[in-house]
Amino acid sequence: QVQLVESGGGLVQAGGSLRLSCAASGRTFSSYAMGWFRQAPGKEREFVAAINSSGGSKYYTDSAKGRFTIFRDNGKETVYLQMNNRKPEDTAVYYCATYLGSVYLGRPVYWGQGTQVTVSS
């Protein structure tokens, strides 16, 4: 059974930094692409960033480019999202997800339970 457990959420002031972690289990972590998504109150869930299985290829939504960094440690079976220069509009529940294959194509197949991130102005 695949499990994704996010951690690291909390309250941060605008301009601050926060690192989210997602620990995975139940499948060979190093074989699958991973992604981060978020859902703000009253809005649909949206894509934030993704990374392929080896960590050599990454993709970001425009709002995340230059501020967020996705990276992974396959030995620890964990994917991270480093978020710098946070803005109030980054307030959302952040979800970790894993894809069907080694690249971030299509929709993710497994999701974590989410972690709340709140950015105060």
PDB file of C-alpha atoms in Angstrom:
ATOM      1  CA  GLN A   1       0.000   0.000   0.000  1.00  0.00           C
ATOM      2  CA  VAL A   2       1.441   3.328  -1.075  1.00  0.00           C
ATOM      3  CA  GLN A   3       1.615   5.976   1.594  1.00  0.00           C
ATOM      4  CA  LEU A   4       2.697   9.587   1.276  1.00  0.00           C
ATOM      5  CA  VAL A   5       3.061  11.604   4.462  1.00  0.00           C
ATOM      6  CA  GLU A   6       3.684  15.340   4.271  1.00  0.00           C
ATOM      7  CA  SER A   7       5.212  17.417   7.024  1.00  0.00           C
ATOM      8  CA  GLY A   8       6.702  20.829   7.566  1.00  0.00           C
ATOM      9  CA  GLY A   9       3.634  22.989   7.128  1.00  0.00           C
ATOM     10  CA  GLY A  10       2.819  25.860   9.441  1.00  0.00           C
ATOM     11  CA  LEU A  11       2.586  29.594   9.765  1.00  0.00           C
ATOM     12  CA  VAL A  12       5.230  31.776   8.172  1.00  0.00           C
ATOM     13  CA  GLN A  13       5.477  35.499   7.597  1.00  0.00           C
ATOM     14  CA  ALA A  14       5.542  36.902   4.104  1.00  0.00           C
ATOM     15  CA  GLY A  15       9.067  36.826   2.749  1.00  0.00           C
ATOM     16  CA  GLY A  16      10.010  33.889   4.931  1.00  0.00           C
ATOM     17  CA  SER A  17      10.998  30.365   4.021  1.00  0.00           C
ATOM     18  CA  LEU A  18       9.561  26.957   4.662  1.00  0.00           C
ATOM     19  CA  ARG A  19      10.521  23.446   3.623  1.00  0.00           C
ATOM     20  CA  LEU A  20       7.934  20.749   3.144  1.00  0.00           C
ATOM     21  CA  SER A  21       8.818  17.080   3.247  1.00  0.00           C
ATOM     22  CA  CYS A  22       6.976  14.056   1.919  1.00  0.00           C
ATOM     23  CA  ALA A  23       7.999  10.606   3.061  1.00  0.00           C
ATOM     24  CA  ALA A  24       6.921   7.785   0.779  1.00  0.00           C
ATOM     25  CA  SER A  25       6.498   4.079   1.332  1.00  0.00           C
ATOM     26  CA  GLY A  26       4.894   1.115  -0.372  1.00  0.00           C
ATOM     27  CA  ARG A  27       6.609   1.274  -3.759  1.00  0.00           C
ATOM     28  CA  THR A  28      10.130   1.690  -5.132  1.00  0.00           C
ATOM     29  CA  PHE A  29      10.481   5.419  -4.560  1.00  0.00           C
ATOM     30  CA  SER A  30      13.405   5.900  -6.929  1.00  0.00           C
ATOM     31  CA  SER A  31      11.374   4.582  -9.875  1.00  0.00           C
ATOM     32  CA  TYR A  32       8.646   7.209  -9.850  1.00  0.00           C
ATOM     33  CA  ALA A  33       8.216  10.891 -10.498  1.00  0.00           C
ATOM     34  CA  MET A  34       6.892  13.023  -7.671  1.00  0.00           C
ATOM     35  CA  GLY A  35       4.961  16.246  -7.517  1.00  0.00           C
ATOM     36  CA  TRP A  36       3.626  18.942  -5.230  1.00  0.00           C
ATOM     37  CA  PHE A  37       0.179  20.459  -5.584  1.00  0.00           C
ATOM     38  CA  ARG A  38      -1.773  22.946  -3.509  1.00  0.00           C
ATOM     39  CA  GLN A  39      -5.354  23.938  -2.871  1.00  0.00           C
ATOM     40  CA  ALA A  40      -6.273  27.353  -1.543  1.00  0.00           C
ATOM     41  CA  PRO A  41      -9.621  27.987   0.171  1.00  0.00           C
ATOM     42  CA  GLY A  42     -12.422  28.117  -2.365  1.00  0.00           C
ATOM     43  CA  LYS A  43     -10.149  27.153  -5.257  1.00  0.00           C
ATOM     44  CA  GLU A  44      -9.348  24.014  -7.171  1.00  0.00           C
ATOM     45  CA  ARG A  45      -6.217  22.030  -6.535  1.00  0.00           C
ATOM     46  CA  GLU A  46      -3.359  23.247  -8.709  1.00  0.00           C
ATOM     47  CA  PHE A  47       0.028  21.992  -9.756  1.00  0.00           C
ATOM     48  CA  VAL A  48       3.121  23.529  -8.130  1.00  0.00           C
ATOM     49  CA  ALA A  49       6.178  21.482  -9.074  1.00  0.00           C
ATOM     50  CA  ALA A  50       7.283  18.047 -10.234  1.00  0.00           C
ATOM     51  CA  ILE A  51      10.497  16.050 -10.411  1.00  0.00           C
ATOM     52  CA  ASN A  52      11.377  12.938 -12.349  1.00  0.00           C
ATOM     53  CA  SER A  53      12.539   9.733 -10.743  1.00  0.00           C
ATOM     54  CA  SER A  54      16.263  10.508 -10.835  1.00  0.00           C
ATOM     55  CA  GLY A  55      15.875  14.139  -9.810  1.00  0.00           C
ATOM     56  CA  GLY A  56      17.520  15.358 -12.974  1.00  0.00           C
ATOM     57  CA  SER A  57      14.448  16.995 -14.465  1.00  0.00           C
ATOM     58  CA  LYS A  58      12.131  19.435 -12.740  1.00  0.00           C
ATOM     59  CA  TYR A  59       9.142  21.482 -13.747  1.00  0.00           C
ATOM     60  CA  TYR A  60       7.470  24.411 -11.999  1.00  0.00           C
ATOM     61  CA  THR A  61       4.340  26.439 -12.397  1.00  0.00           C
ATOM     62  CA  ASP A  62       5.043  30.077 -13.222  1.00  0.00           C
ATOM     63  CA  SER A  63       4.182  31.282  -9.726  1.00  0.00           C
ATOM     64  CA  ALA A  64       6.747  28.919  -8.221  1.00  0.00           C
ATOM     65  CA  LYS A  65       9.657  29.586 -10.559  1.00  0.00           C
ATOM     66  CA  GLY A  66      12.512  31.354  -8.837  1.00  0.00           C
ATOM     67  CA  ARG A  67      10.980  30.975  -5.369  1.00  0.00           C
ATOM     68  CA  PHE A  68      10.347  27.253  -4.908  1.00  0.00           C
ATOM     69  CA  THR A  69      12.707  24.322  -5.364  1.00  0.00           C
ATOM     70  CA  ILE A  70      11.681  20.690  -5.565  1.00  0.00           C
ATOM     71  CA  PHE A  71      14.286  18.042  -4.832  1.00  0.00           C
ATOM     72  CA  ARG A  72      14.404  14.473  -3.671  1.00  0.00           C
ATOM     73  CA  ASP A  73      16.551  12.086  -1.691  1.00  0.00           C
ATOM     74  CA  ASN A  74      15.957   8.618  -3.079  1.00  0.00           C
ATOM     75  CA  GLY A  75      17.940   7.037  -0.278  1.00  0.00           C
ATOM     76  CA  LYS A  76      15.562   8.544   2.268  1.00  0.00           C
ATOM     77  CA  GLU A  77      12.517   8.036   0.014  1.00  0.00           C
ATOM     78  CA  THR A  78      11.572  11.639   0.551  1.00  0.00           C
ATOM     79  CA  VAL A  79      10.713  14.529  -1.706  1.00  0.00           C
ATOM     80  CA  TYR A  80      11.000  18.133  -0.571  1.00  0.00           C
ATOM     81  CA  LEU A  81       9.637  21.505  -1.518  1.00  0.00           C
ATOM     82  CA  GLN A  82      11.767  24.430  -0.431  1.00  0.00           C
ATOM     83  CA  MET A  83       9.692  27.594  -0.514  1.00  0.00           C
ATOM     84  CA  ASN A  84      11.391  30.972  -0.250  1.00  0.00           C
ATOM     85  CA  ASN A  85      10.060  34.509  -0.364  1.00  0.00           C
ATOM     86  CA  ARG A  86       6.612  33.341   0.630  1.00  0.00           C
ATOM     87  CA  LYS A  87       3.591  35.417  -0.303  1.00  0.00           C
ATOM     88  CA  PRO A  88       0.121  35.505   1.293  1.00  0.00           C
ATOM     89  CA  GLU A  89      -1.310  33.993  -1.899  1.00  0.00           C
ATOM     90  CA  ASP A  90       0.802  30.899  -1.234  1.00  0.00           C
ATOM     91  CA  THR A  91      -1.526  30.052   1.642  1.00  0.00           C
ATOM     92  CA  ALA A  92      -2.997  26.645   0.879  1.00  0.00           C
ATOM     93  CA  VAL A  93      -3.031  22.999   1.756  1.00  0.00           C
ATOM     94  CA  TYR A  94      -0.021  21.444   0.045  1.00  0.00           C
ATOM     95  CA  TYR A  95      -0.215  17.887  -1.251  1.00  0.00           C
ATOM     96  CA  CYS A  96       2.490  15.477  -2.247  1.00  0.00           C
ATOM     97  CA  ALA A  97       1.722  13.072  -5.071  1.00  0.00           C
ATOM     98  CA  THR A  98       3.396  10.329  -7.053  1.00  0.00           C
ATOM     99  CA  TYR A  99       3.033   9.554 -10.719  1.00  0.00           C
ATOM    100  CA  LEU A 100       2.535   6.291 -12.561  1.00  0.00           C
ATOM    101  CA  GLY A 101       6.009   6.287 -14.075  1.00  0.00           C
ATOM    102  CA  SER A 102       9.441   7.832 -13.920  1.00  0.00           C
ATOM    103  CA  VAL A 103       8.381  11.077 -15.574  1.00  0.00           C
ATOM    104  CA  TYR A 104       5.685  13.550 -14.567  1.00  0.00           C
ATOM    105  CA  LEU A 105       3.129  12.799 -17.243  1.00  0.00           C
ATOM    106  CA  GLY A 106      -0.604  12.609 -16.774  1.00  0.00           C
ATOM    107  CA  ARG A 107      -2.287  12.788 -13.424  1.00  0.00           C
ATOM    108  CA  PRO A 108      -0.695  11.502 -10.220  1.00  0.00           C
ATOM    109  CA  VAL A 109      -1.938   8.157  -8.991  1.00  0.00           C
ATOM    110  CA  TYR A 110      -1.373   8.476  -5.254  1.00  0.00           C
ATOM    111  CA  TRP A 111      -1.795  11.450  -2.925  1.00  0.00           C
ATOM    112  CA  GLY A 112      -0.800  12.424   0.562  1.00  0.00           C
ATOM    113  CA  GLN A 113      -3.198  13.831   3.116  1.00  0.00           C
ATOM    114  CA  GLY A 114      -1.891  17.381   2.789  1.00  0.00           C
ATOM    115  CA  THR A 115      -0.221  19.872   5.076  1.00  0.00           C
ATOM    116  CA  GLN A 116      -1.481  23.394   5.775  1.00  0.00           C
ATOM    117  CA  VAL A 117       0.751  26.340   4.959  1.00  0.00           C
ATOM    118  CA  THR A 118      -0.338  29.807   6.002  1.00  0.00           C
ATOM    119  CA  VAL A 119       1.541  32.943   5.030  1.00  0.00           C
ATOM    120  CA  SER A 120       0.771  36.057   7.013  1.00  0.00           C
ATOM    121  CA  SER A 121       1.256  39.509   5.561  1.00  0.00           C
TER     122      SER A 121
END
